[in-house]
XYZ file of N, CA and C in Angstrom:
792
model
N -33.106 -28.065 9.952
C -32.533 -26.810 9.488
C -31.028 -26.954 9.401
N -30.449 -26.382 8.358
C -29.006 -26.437 8.203
C -28.524 -25.121 7.624
N -27.259 -24.899 7.706
C -26.691 -23.698 7.113
C -25.294 -23.997 6.635
N -24.830 -23.155 5.731
C -23.474 -23.258 5.215
C -22.853 -21.874 5.320
N -21.658 -21.803 5.812
C -20.961 -20.518 5.873
C -19.478 -20.777 5.741
N -18.721 -19.798 5.273
C -17.269 -19.977 5.186
C -16.700 -20.300 6.551
N -15.720 -21.171 6.644
C -15.196 -21.590 7.942
C -14.550 -20.473 8.733
N -14.184 -19.376 8.087
C -13.541 -18.291 8.833
C -14.545 -17.470 9.621
N -15.843 -17.682 9.397
C -16.856 -16.922 10.113
C -17.495 -17.805 11.179
N -17.150 -17.646 12.459
C -17.753 -18.468 13.504
C -19.190 -18.032 13.762
N -20.141 -18.860 13.396
C -21.554 -18.517 13.513
C -22.270 -19.618 14.273
N -23.098 -19.223 15.215
C -23.899 -20.169 15.969
C -25.360 -19.976 15.588
N -26.060 -21.067 15.281
C -27.482 -20.981 14.967
C -28.228 -21.982 15.833
N -29.217 -21.495 16.555
C -30.049 -22.359 17.377
C -31.262 -22.805 16.573
N -31.500 -24.103 16.517
C -32.562 -24.646 15.683
C -33.942 -24.322 16.239
N -34.864 -23.917 15.357
C -36.243 -23.680 15.771
C -36.956 -25.018 15.914
N -37.627 -25.223 17.024
C -38.258 -26.514 17.296
C -39.768 -26.476 17.146
N -40.371 -25.297 17.026
C -41.818 -25.182 16.906
C -42.163 -24.310 15.705
N -43.341 -24.545 15.089
C -43.770 -23.682 13.986
C -43.815 -22.221 14.427
N -43.383 -21.336 13.523
C -43.402 -19.892 13.759
C -42.470 -19.447 14.882
N -41.637 -20.364 15.366
C -40.645 -19.940 16.348
C -39.502 -19.255 15.610
N -38.566 -18.716 16.343
C -37.509 -17.933 15.711
C -36.186 -18.680 15.739
N -35.305 -18.256 14.865
C -33.948 -18.784 14.814
C -33.007 -17.630 15.132
N -32.081 -17.856 16.031
C -31.156 -16.800 16.419
C -29.768 -17.096 15.883
N -29.173 -16.086 15.287
C -27.815 -16.184 14.771
C -26.931 -15.279 15.604
N -25.783 -15.801 16.039
C -24.816 -14.993 16.781
C -23.515 -14.952 15.991
N -23.033 -13.767 15.741
C -21.816 -13.583 14.961
C -20.798 -12.859 15.824
N -19.638 -13.469 15.997
C -18.572 -12.846 16.782
C -17.884 -11.794 15.922
N -18.124 -10.514 16.229
C -17.575 -9.453 15.391
C -16.103 -9.206 15.627
N -15.492 -9.873 16.605
C -14.047 -9.722 16.808
C -13.260 -10.289 15.640
N -13.761 -11.364 15.053
C -12.945 -12.089 14.084
C -13.589 -12.179 12.709
N -14.689 -11.465 12.475
C -15.347 -11.491 11.179
C -14.792 -10.373 10.310
N -14.536 -10.699 9.069
C -14.033 -9.700 8.126
C -15.186 -9.216 7.264
N -15.053 -7.992 6.702
C -16.094 -7.498 5.826
C -15.468 -6.910 4.571
N -16.303 -6.691 3.543
C -15.791 -6.260 2.252
C -15.556 -4.762 2.232
N -14.989 -4.265 1.124
C -14.592 -2.873 1.050
C -15.735 -1.878 1.137
N -16.975 -2.310 0.860
C -18.084 -1.374 0.971
C -18.605 -1.286 2.397
N -17.807 -1.791 3.341
C -18.096 -1.701 4.774
C -19.339 -2.498 5.171
N -19.708 -3.472 4.361
C -20.789 -4.367 4.741
C -20.312 -5.801 4.586
N -20.740 -6.642 5.495
C -20.409 -8.049 5.382
C -21.671 -8.789 4.993
N -21.544 -9.736 4.090
C -22.698 -10.515 3.667
C -22.440 -11.987 3.949
N -23.422 -12.629 4.504
C -23.324 -14.051 4.814
C -24.489 -14.748 4.129
N -24.210 -15.820 3.422
C -25.257 -16.525 2.694
C -25.564 -17.850 3.401
N -26.832 -18.090 3.661
C -27.282 -19.325 4.286
C -28.204 -20.070 3.319
N -28.201 -21.387 3.426
C -29.168 -22.203 2.705
C -30.048 -22.907 3.731
N -31.285 -22.476 3.831
C -32.218 -23.030 4.811
C -33.327 -23.748 4.055
N -33.331 -25.057 4.163
C -34.330 -25.880 3.485
C -34.426 -25.526 2.001
N -33.263 -25.326 1.405
C -33.218 -25.057 -0.019
C -33.454 -23.614 -0.411
N -33.730 -22.738 0.569
C -33.977 -21.331 0.264
C -32.728 -20.533 0.610
N -32.287 -19.702 -0.300
C -31.093 -18.905 -0.050
C -31.453 -17.654 0.732
N -30.714 -17.408 1.795
C -30.922 -16.226 2.636
C -29.624 -15.430 2.659
N -29.685 -14.169 2.242
C -28.504 -13.315 2.224
C -28.677 -12.225 3.267
N -27.768 -12.204 4.236
C -27.826 -11.212 5.303
C -26.717 -10.196 5.113
N -26.996 -8.959 5.450
C -25.984 -7.909 5.416
C -25.784 -7.367 6.811
N -24.535 -7.158 7.170
C -24.188 -6.627 8.484
C -23.565 -5.255 8.307
N -24.037 -4.292 9.094
C -23.507 -2.928 9.047
C -22.040 -2.938 9.443
N -21.317 -1.815 9.273
C -19.889 -1.788 9.625
C -19.619 -2.340 11.006
N -18.598 -3.178 11.076
C -18.277 -3.853 12.330
C -17.220 -3.099 13.097
N -17.157 -3.366 14.370
C -16.050 -2.856 15.161
C -15.301 -4.048 15.728
N -14.139 -3.788 16.269
C -13.392 -4.820 16.961
C -13.395 -4.471 18.433
N -14.141 -5.207 19.220
C -14.226 -4.955 20.655
C -14.568 -6.266 21.330
N -13.909 -6.540 22.421
C -14.070 -7.826 23.083
C -15.523 -8.082 23.434
N -15.969 -9.306 23.161
C -17.280 -9.791 23.564
C -18.442 -9.048 22.921
N -18.208 -8.388 21.790
C -19.313 -7.766 21.073
C -19.931 -8.774 20.117
N -21.235 -8.849 20.097
C -21.931 -9.757 19.212
C -23.072 -9.019 18.517
N -23.374 -9.436 17.307
C -24.574 -8.976 16.634
C -25.529 -10.158 16.553
N -26.797 -9.919 16.774
C -27.769 -11.000 16.752
C -28.918 -10.651 15.827
N -29.561 -11.669 15.296
C -30.751 -11.463 14.482
C -31.711 -12.612 14.726
N -32.976 -12.297 14.917
C -34.001 -13.322 15.071
C -34.699 -13.496 13.731
N -34.685 -14.701 13.184
C -35.267 -14.979 11.877
C -36.524 -15.816 12.075
N -37.716 -15.263 11.871
C -38.936 -16.060 12.014
C -38.918 -17.233 11.048
N -39.419 -18.386 11.498
C -39.447 -19.575 10.650
C -40.248 -19.286 9.387
N -39.714 -19.684 8.229
C -40.398 -19.477 6.973
C -40.149 -18.113 6.352
N -39.518 -17.221 7.087
C -39.224 -15.893 6.564
C -37.767 -15.855 6.125
N -37.491 -15.333 4.945
C -36.130 -15.377 4.428
C -35.448 -14.015 4.479
N -35.963 -13.089 5.279
C -35.306 -11.798 5.432
C -35.091 -11.505 6.906
N -34.020 -10.807 7.195
C -33.727 -10.426 8.576
C -32.755 -9.261 8.551
N -32.763 -8.483 9.602
C -31.840 -7.361 9.727
C -30.935 -7.585 10.914
N -29.639 -7.442 10.703
C -28.669 -7.547 11.784
C -28.299 -6.152 12.248
N -28.227 -5.958 13.542
C -27.826 -4.679 14.105
C -26.452 -4.820 14.723
N -25.497 -4.032 14.238
C -24.132 -4.115 14.760
C -24.062 -3.467 16.129
N -23.151 -3.941 16.998
C -22.981 -3.331 18.312
C -22.365 -1.957 18.189
N -22.493 -1.122 19.225
C -21.883 0.205 19.169
C -20.377 0.092 18.994
N -19.824 0.957 18.197
C -18.384 0.935 17.955
C -17.640 1.617 19.084
N -16.492 1.060 19.435
C -15.653 1.681 20.450
C -14.843 2.810 19.842
N -14.334 2.613 18.634
C -13.562 3.659 17.978
C -13.857 3.648 16.498
N -13.701 4.814 15.898
C -13.684 4.888 14.450
C -15.003 4.692 13.761
N -16.142 5.003 14.367
C -17.409 4.812 13.694
C -17.691 5.991 12.778
N -18.575 5.777 11.779
C -19.021 6.859 10.931
C -17.969 7.384 9.975
N -17.081 6.533 9.509
C -16.008 6.999 8.647
C -16.358 6.812 7.178
N -15.929 7.766 6.324
C -15.946 7.553 4.895
C -14.607 8.041 4.350
N -14.490 8.148 3.018
C -13.167 8.443 2.465
C -12.660 9.825 2.860
N -13.544 10.800 2.945
C -13.122 12.176 3.198
C -13.242 12.605 4.654
N -13.771 11.762 5.496
C -13.935 12.150 6.897
C -13.852 10.925 7.790
N -13.702 11.178 9.066
C -13.645 10.095 10.043
C -14.126 10.595 11.387
N -14.410 9.680 12.275
C -14.884 10.027 13.612
C -14.075 9.254 14.641
N -13.529 9.965 15.612
C -12.878 9.337 16.755
C -13.885 9.286 17.888
N -14.189 8.101 18.365
C -15.081 7.939 19.510
C -14.246 7.891 20.782
N -14.531 8.772 21.703
C -13.805 8.839 22.966
C -14.616 8.205 24.082
N -13.952 7.430 24.907
C -14.562 6.863 26.100
C -14.268 7.765 27.294
N -15.017 7.582 28.370
C -14.748 8.335 29.588
C -13.376 7.950 30.135
N -12.546 8.941 30.399
C -11.191 8.683 30.877
C -10.168 8.986 29.802
N -9.008 8.363 29.928
C -7.924 8.589 28.970
C -8.131 7.760 27.709
N -7.849 8.367 26.572
C -7.930 7.722 25.266
C -6.608 7.948 24.536
N -6.107 6.913 23.894
C -4.882 7.017 23.096
C -5.295 6.932 21.630
N -5.276 8.082 20.947
C -5.855 8.161 19.609
C -4.796 8.532 18.582
N -5.104 8.218 17.331
C -4.218 8.545 16.228
C -4.983 9.205 15.102
N -4.276 9.963 14.283
C -4.838 10.596 13.089
C -4.344 9.784 11.897
N -5.215 9.032 11.227
C -4.734 8.085 10.213
C -4.243 8.723 8.921
N -4.765 9.910 8.591
C -4.394 10.547 7.323
C -4.171 12.040 7.537
N -3.597 12.701 6.525
C -3.440 14.148 6.607
C -4.813 14.811 6.652
N -4.929 15.818 7.510
C -6.187 16.530 7.655
C -6.239 17.727 6.711
N -7.452 18.203 6.440
C -7.625 19.414 5.642
C -6.886 20.573 6.312
N -6.347 21.480 5.506
C -5.475 22.543 6.008
C -6.130 23.375 7.104
N -7.417 23.642 6.980
C -8.083 24.499 7.958
C -8.636 23.721 9.146
N -8.372 22.414 9.177
C -8.915 21.590 10.255
C -7.876 20.589 10.756
N -6.638 21.046 10.862
C -5.561 20.122 11.234
C -4.831 20.551 12.500
N -5.512 21.276 13.381
C -4.884 21.696 14.634
C -5.583 21.051 15.822
N -4.942 21.147 16.978
C -5.495 20.549 18.194
C -6.782 21.223 18.644
N -7.154 22.345 18.003
C -8.433 22.980 18.317
C -9.613 22.069 17.983
N -9.367 21.008 17.207
C -10.411 20.011 16.941
C -10.953 19.413 18.235
N -10.117 19.398 19.273
C -10.512 18.805 20.547
C -11.094 19.831 21.523
N -11.310 21.076 21.060
C -11.705 22.151 21.975
C -13.037 21.876 22.667
N -13.931 21.148 22.001
C -15.255 20.902 22.590
C -15.246 19.769 23.611
N -14.147 19.057 23.728
C -14.072 17.927 24.655
C -13.892 18.434 26.086
N -14.705 17.923 26.990
C -14.549 18.243 28.411
C -13.405 17.400 28.958
N -12.234 18.010 29.041
C -11.041 17.280 29.476
C -10.800 17.398 30.972
N -11.739 17.993 31.697
C -11.616 18.156 33.152
C -10.300 18.837 33.525
N -9.890 19.776 32.695
C -8.686 20.541 32.987
C -7.385 19.862 32.636
N -7.448 18.684 32.023
C -6.227 17.953 31.686
C -5.727 18.343 30.297
N -4.430 18.265 30.118
C -3.814 18.588 28.835
C -3.932 17.413 27.873
N -3.745 17.707 26.592
C -3.593 16.677 25.566
C -2.095 16.470 25.371
N -1.678 15.206 25.383
C -0.248 14.901 25.369
C 0.149 14.103 24.132
N 1.338 14.394 23.642
C 1.981 13.544 22.653
C 3.408 13.293 23.136
N 4.110 12.403 22.430
C 5.434 11.997 22.904
C 6.441 12.095 21.778
N 7.541 12.777 22.055
C 8.642 12.910 21.100
C 9.849 12.165 21.657
N 10.208 11.013 21.064
C 11.312 10.224 21.616
C 12.688 10.817 21.333
N 12.748 11.833 20.477
C 14.052 12.391 20.098
C 14.514 13.434 21.114
N 14.470 13.082 22.386
C 15.040 13.930 23.421
C 14.083 14.870 24.108
N 12.913 15.160 23.516
C 11.997 16.136 24.094
C 10.987 15.501 25.044
N 10.724 14.236 24.878
C 9.801 13.546 25.771
C 8.364 14.009 25.603
N 7.627 14.086 26.712
C 6.213 14.446 26.667
C 6.033 15.917 26.312
N 5.009 16.181 25.502
C 4.679 17.552 25.111
C 3.172 17.737 25.211
N 2.744 18.793 25.916
C 1.313 19.090 25.963
C 0.969 20.029 24.814
N -0.159 19.765 24.162
C -0.529 20.498 22.959
C -1.250 21.794 23.292
N -1.009 22.801 22.468
C -1.821 24.012 22.483
C -2.831 23.910 21.345
N -3.819 24.787 21.340
C -4.853 24.741 20.312
C -4.275 24.960 18.921
N -3.124 25.629 18.838
C -2.526 25.938 17.534
C -1.617 24.828 17.014
N -1.268 23.880 17.836
C -0.372 22.805 17.398
C -1.030 21.960 16.316
N -0.247 21.617 15.301
C -0.755 20.820 14.196
C -0.825 19.343 14.585
N -1.850 18.674 14.078
C -2.007 17.236 14.281
C -1.433 16.515 13.073
N -0.558 15.568 13.312
C 0.143 14.893 12.224
C -0.291 13.438 12.109
N -0.431 12.941 10.883
C -0.730 11.523 10.712
C 0.409 10.669 11.251
N 0.071 9.522 11.777
C 1.002 8.563 12.368
C 1.491 8.973 13.753
N 1.066 10.137 14.250
C 1.386 10.502 15.627
C 0.282 9.998 16.554
N 0.626 9.846 17.822
C -0.346 9.408 18.818
C -0.585 10.498 19.848
N -1.807 10.531 20.395
C -2.177 11.575 21.346
C -2.977 10.970 22.496
N -2.588 11.325 23.707
C -3.368 10.972 24.887
C -4.323 12.122 25.184
N -5.623 11.838 25.192
C -6.620 12.856 25.480
C -7.607 12.323 26.509
N -7.938 13.168 27.474
C -8.871 12.787 28.535
C -10.247 13.366 28.211
N -11.273 12.552 28.414
C -12.647 13.015 28.226
C -13.462 12.670 29.466
N -14.197 13.654 29.984
C -14.996 13.436 31.188
C -16.249 12.622 30.909
N -16.571 12.430 29.631
C -17.742 11.645 29.243
C -17.519 11.129 27.824
N -18.282 10.134 27.403
C -18.147 9.678 26.019
C -18.415 10.832 25.049
N -17.604 10.937 24.025
C -17.742 12.053 23.085
C -17.162 11.651 21.739
N -17.275 12.548 20.765
C -16.793 12.275 19.417
C -15.977 13.452 18.896
N -15.019 13.133 18.043
C -14.229 14.149 17.344
C -14.304 13.833 15.854
N -14.781 14.791 15.065
C -14.917 14.587 13.626
C -13.665 15.077 12.906
N -13.154 14.247 12.018
C -11.958 14.572 11.238
C -12.345 14.839 9.788
N -11.745 15.859 9.190
C -11.917 16.139 7.764
C -10.558 15.963 7.088
N -10.465 14.980 6.203
C -9.190 14.650 5.587
C -8.884 15.550 4.386
N -7.613 15.696 4.111
C -7.185 16.409 2.911
C -7.625 15.631 1.670
N -8.093 16.367 0.660
C -8.513 15.726 -0.593
C -7.516 16.014 -1.713
N -6.348 16.513 -1.368
C -5.309 16.796 -2.359
C -4.863 15.498 -3.024
N -5.085 15.341 -4.336
C -4.720 14.082 -4.994
C -3.215 13.901 -5.149
N -2.438 14.965 -4.936
C -0.990 14.893 -5.129
C -0.232 14.649 -3.831
N -0.931 14.465 -2.735
C -0.241 14.260 -1.469
C 0.447 12.894 -1.440
N 1.615 12.872 -0.853
C 2.384 11.635 -0.708
C 1.956 10.954 0.587
N 1.769 9.638 0.596
C 1.395 8.953 1.838
C 2.374 9.267 2.963
N 1.880 9.433 4.182
C 2.732 9.843 5.302
C 3.783 8.800 5.668
N 4.886 9.300 6.218
C 5.956 8.471 6.767
C 6.347 9.064 8.116
N 6.597 8.218 9.105
C 7.011 8.692 10.426
C 8.363 8.089 10.774
N 9.303 8.943 11.151
C 10.621 8.473 11.578
C 10.559 8.037 13.038
N 10.994 6.819 13.299
C 11.006 6.279 14.655
C 12.431 6.255 15.190
N 12.551 6.462 16.481
C 13.844 6.423 17.151
C 14.039 5.074 17.841
N 15.264 4.755 18.199
C 15.513 3.560 18.998
C 14.796 3.704 20.339
N 14.032 2.690 20.693
C 13.257 2.745 21.932
C 11.773 2.851 21.644
N 11.039 3.410 22.601
C 9.583 3.492 22.481
C 9.157 4.728 21.694
N 8.204 4.529 20.797
C 7.637 5.595 19.975
C 6.116 5.518 20.069
N 5.458 6.666 20.066
C 3.996 6.712 20.094
C 3.509 6.875 18.661
N 2.809 5.858 18.154
C 2.488 5.785 16.730
C 0.981 5.657 16.540
N 0.423 6.514 15.691
C -0.979 6.403 15.329
C -1.168 5.383 14.220
N -2.191 4.541 14.357
C -2.487 3.544 13.324
C -3.004 4.259 12.081
N -2.532 3.839 10.906
C -2.819 4.572 9.670
C -3.815 3.882 8.752
N -4.387 2.777 9.156
C -5.320 2.067 8.299
C -6.753 2.537 8.470
N -7.568 2.345 7.420
C -8.992 2.666 7.489
C -9.790 1.526 8.091
N -9.226 0.325 8.077
C -9.857 -0.842 8.681
C -8.819 -1.574 9.527
N -9.293 -2.459 10.390
C -8.381 -3.226 11.225
C -7.332 -3.937 10.367
N -6.127 -4.007 10.872
C -5.057 -4.748 10.196
C -4.141 -5.339 11.249
N -3.562 -6.480 10.947
C -2.667 -7.123 11.904
C -1.433 -6.256 12.132
N -0.827 -6.412 13.296
C 0.417 -5.691 13.574
C 1.482 -6.062 12.550
N 1.508 -7.322 12.164
C 2.499 -7.776 11.178
C 2.356 -7.013 9.863
N 1.120 -6.828 9.385
C 0.902 -6.100 8.138
C 1.074 -4.596 8.329
N 0.594 -4.079 9.442
C 0.648 -2.632 9.683
C 2.079 -2.121 9.767
N 2.972 -2.950 10.293
C 4.363 -2.538 10.517
C 5.316 -3.201 9.528
N 4.791 -3.556 8.365
C 5.598 -4.271 7.373
C 6.837 -3.477 6.964
N 6.716 -2.157 6.872
C 7.850 -1.341 6.415
C 8.986 -1.303 7.431
N 8.722 -1.707 8.676
C 9.790 -1.748 9.697
C 9.873 -3.151 10.303
N 9.574 -4.159 9.489
C 9.454 -5.528 9.992
C 10.734 -6.039 10.655
N 11.882 -5.489 10.259
C 13.149 -5.965 10.823
C 13.577 -5.186 12.065
N 12.845 -4.136 12.401
C 13.290 -3.285 13.510
C 12.296 -3.181 14.663
N 11.007 -3.415 14.406
C 10.076 -3.322 15.529
C 10.098 -4.624 16.330
N 9.944 -4.506 17.633
C 9.961 -5.695 18.487
C 8.664 -5.881 19.265
N 8.071 -4.784 19.742
C 6.849 -4.890 20.536
C 5.883 -3.757 20.208
N 4.599 -4.045 20.395
C 3.535 -3.045 20.297
C 2.671 -3.169 21.545
N 2.338 -2.042 22.159
C 1.452 -2.049 23.324
C 0.355 -1.016 23.101
N -0.888 -1.467 23.185
C -2.029 -0.575 23.026
C -2.619 -0.165 24.364
N -3.628 0.678 24.286
C -4.323 1.180 25.466
C -5.807 0.860 25.331
N -6.385 0.253 26.361
C -7.807 -0.075 26.369
C -8.562 1.080 27.022
N -9.328 1.872 26.238
C -9.997 3.036 26.810
C -11.188 2.680 27.686
N -11.703 1.481 27.541
C -12.828 1.050 28.375
C -12.329 0.603 29.742
N -11.301 -0.245 29.738
C -10.737 -0.737 30.996
C -9.754 0.250 31.623
N -9.329 1.254 30.854
C -8.360 2.244 31.326
C -7.063 1.572 31.782
N -6.534 0.734 30.894
C -5.281 0.056 31.188
C -4.608 -0.354 29.888
N -3.310 -0.631 29.963
C -2.593 -1.090 28.783
C -3.040 -2.495 28.403
N -2.936 -2.795 27.111
C -3.288 -4.111 26.607
C -2.066 -5.027 26.645
N -2.298 -6.325 26.470
C -1.179 -7.258 26.351
C -0.319 -6.863 25.153
N 0.965 -7.005 25.300
C 1.871 -6.619 24.222
C 1.733 -7.553 23.026
N 2.016 -7.001 21.854
C 2.139 -7.771 20.618
C 3.627 -7.853 20.308
N 4.109 -9.053 20.056
C 5.541 -9.258 19.843
C 5.789 -9.687 18.397
N 6.776 -9.087 17.786
C 7.152 -9.445 16.426
C 7.546 -10.918 16.386
N 6.760 -11.729 15.660
C 6.995 -13.165 15.611
C 6.435 -13.905 16.802
N 5.634 -13.230 17.628
C 5.106 -13.845 18.842
C 3.969 -14.821 18.578
N 3.549 -15.479 19.647
C 2.483 -16.470 19.568
C 1.431 -16.196 20.635
N 0.299 -16.906 20.491
C -0.786 -16.855 21.475
C -1.226 -15.412 21.713
N -1.302 -14.993 22.969
C -1.793 -13.642 23.252
C -0.847 -12.561 22.745
N 0.397 -12.921 22.461
C 1.377 -11.952 21.970
C 1.595 -12.059 20.458
N 0.728 -12.773 19.760
C 0.914 -13.019 18.328
C 0.845 -11.724 17.529
N 1.703 -11.606 16.516
C 1.683 -10.407 15.684
C 0.556 -10.431 14.656
N -0.296 -11.447 14.725
C -1.511 -11.464 13.909
C -2.648 -10.695 14.580
N -2.452 -10.278 15.814
C -3.473 -9.482 16.494
C -3.683 -8.151 15.782
N -4.910 -7.660 15.870
C -5.290 -6.500 15.088
C -4.935 -5.173 15.757
N -4.579 -4.221 14.904
C -4.486 -2.823 15.294
C -5.726 -2.124 14.745
N -6.215 -1.120 15.454
C -7.559 -0.597 15.229
C -7.516 0.857 14.756
N -8.319 1.200 13.743
C -8.349 2.585 13.263
C -8.676 3.581 14.366
N -8.088 4.744 14.267
C -8.278 5.877 15.182
C -7.597 5.680 16.531
N -6.870 4.594 16.695
C -6.119 4.391 17.925
C -4.622 4.596 17.667
N -3.880 4.730 18.752
C -2.422 4.836 18.673
C -1.805 3.792 19.592
N -0.532 3.510 19.378
C 0.140 2.417 20.075
C 1.577 2.809 20.400
N 2.073 2.226 21.473
C 3.506 2.275 21.738
C 4.181 1.226 20.857
N 5.190 1.649 20.121
C 5.947 0.742 19.251
C 7.421 0.848 19.631
N 8.028 -0.297 19.938
C 9.455 -0.315 20.288
C 10.269 -0.702 19.063
N 11.278 0.121 18.756
C 12.192 -0.156 17.644
C 13.598 -0.352 18.190
N 14.307 -1.352 17.669
C 15.666 -1.594 18.167
C 16.725 -0.804 17.403
N 16.286 -0.006 16.421
C 17.183 0.914 15.714
C 16.316 1.953 15.011
N 16.881 3.099 14.635
C 16.092 4.108 13.930
C 15.528 3.542 12.625
N 14.309 3.941 12.292
C 13.665 3.417 11.091
C 12.557 4.375 10.670
N 11.999 4.136 9.496
C 10.916 4.969 8.978
C 9.698 4.095 8.730
N 8.594 4.454 9.378
C 7.350 3.702 9.252
C 6.481 4.335 8.179
N 6.125 3.557 7.171
C 5.257 4.046 6.105
C 3.799 3.785 6.457
N 2.953 4.719 6.085
C 1.514 4.551 6.276
C 1.008 3.394 5.424
N -0.007 2.692 5.923
C -0.631 1.643 5.109
C -1.881 2.172 4.408
N -2.129 3.463 4.536
C -3.224 4.128 3.835
C -2.733 5.472 3.335
N -3.423 6.025 2.341
C -3.018 7.313 1.779
C -3.683 8.455 2.509
């Protein structure tokens, strides 16, 4: 048995040694890319037979794998994607923020519909009496939100959830809206990621490439900050590391600048 796959997709296949035994494929979803229709397709050639597999929308989460057992002689199989940590169930006009138990650092990637753009979107979340927080670096510091406060694209919000939960977003469909821009101050800024799919920090912050120095994310599963991403960094601090939809990040700027959204 043999297979061919693009070198950018790390795939492990265990050879079947007995008739009617199965073949298992393991795909590391941390580093696999998928096409714009939110499905990834991988083509294998097994004993001259072409096998085309489709993978449901992927998430980026450490140690997540999708597996499929392919019976010998059968050229069809279904891959089941692992549960998404953030941003599952999204389409062009709506999105879903998946909350983990504990503190979550979330972002609103696009402008919301006029009647659904306030912090009341979080009213159903059991926050165990804790406030929802955002950060204004221009002298005001931390601010706790009221239900009437508007949610802005490119802003970041700390929200506590007593259990895993979801928040559904309805985006504005105004075709004349201008893509969002956020003014950053010198120092640390809380920035919501604006992409619909994962993108490297280098690409996400291209509009401020000369002024940003560090990015620090929050791991909602481990309830701790992530390793920093450094502009021009290497290894664990490489700016090729991904930023994730529906999340927000601390971004340090060494001078005032304006961050443009990478999505409309």
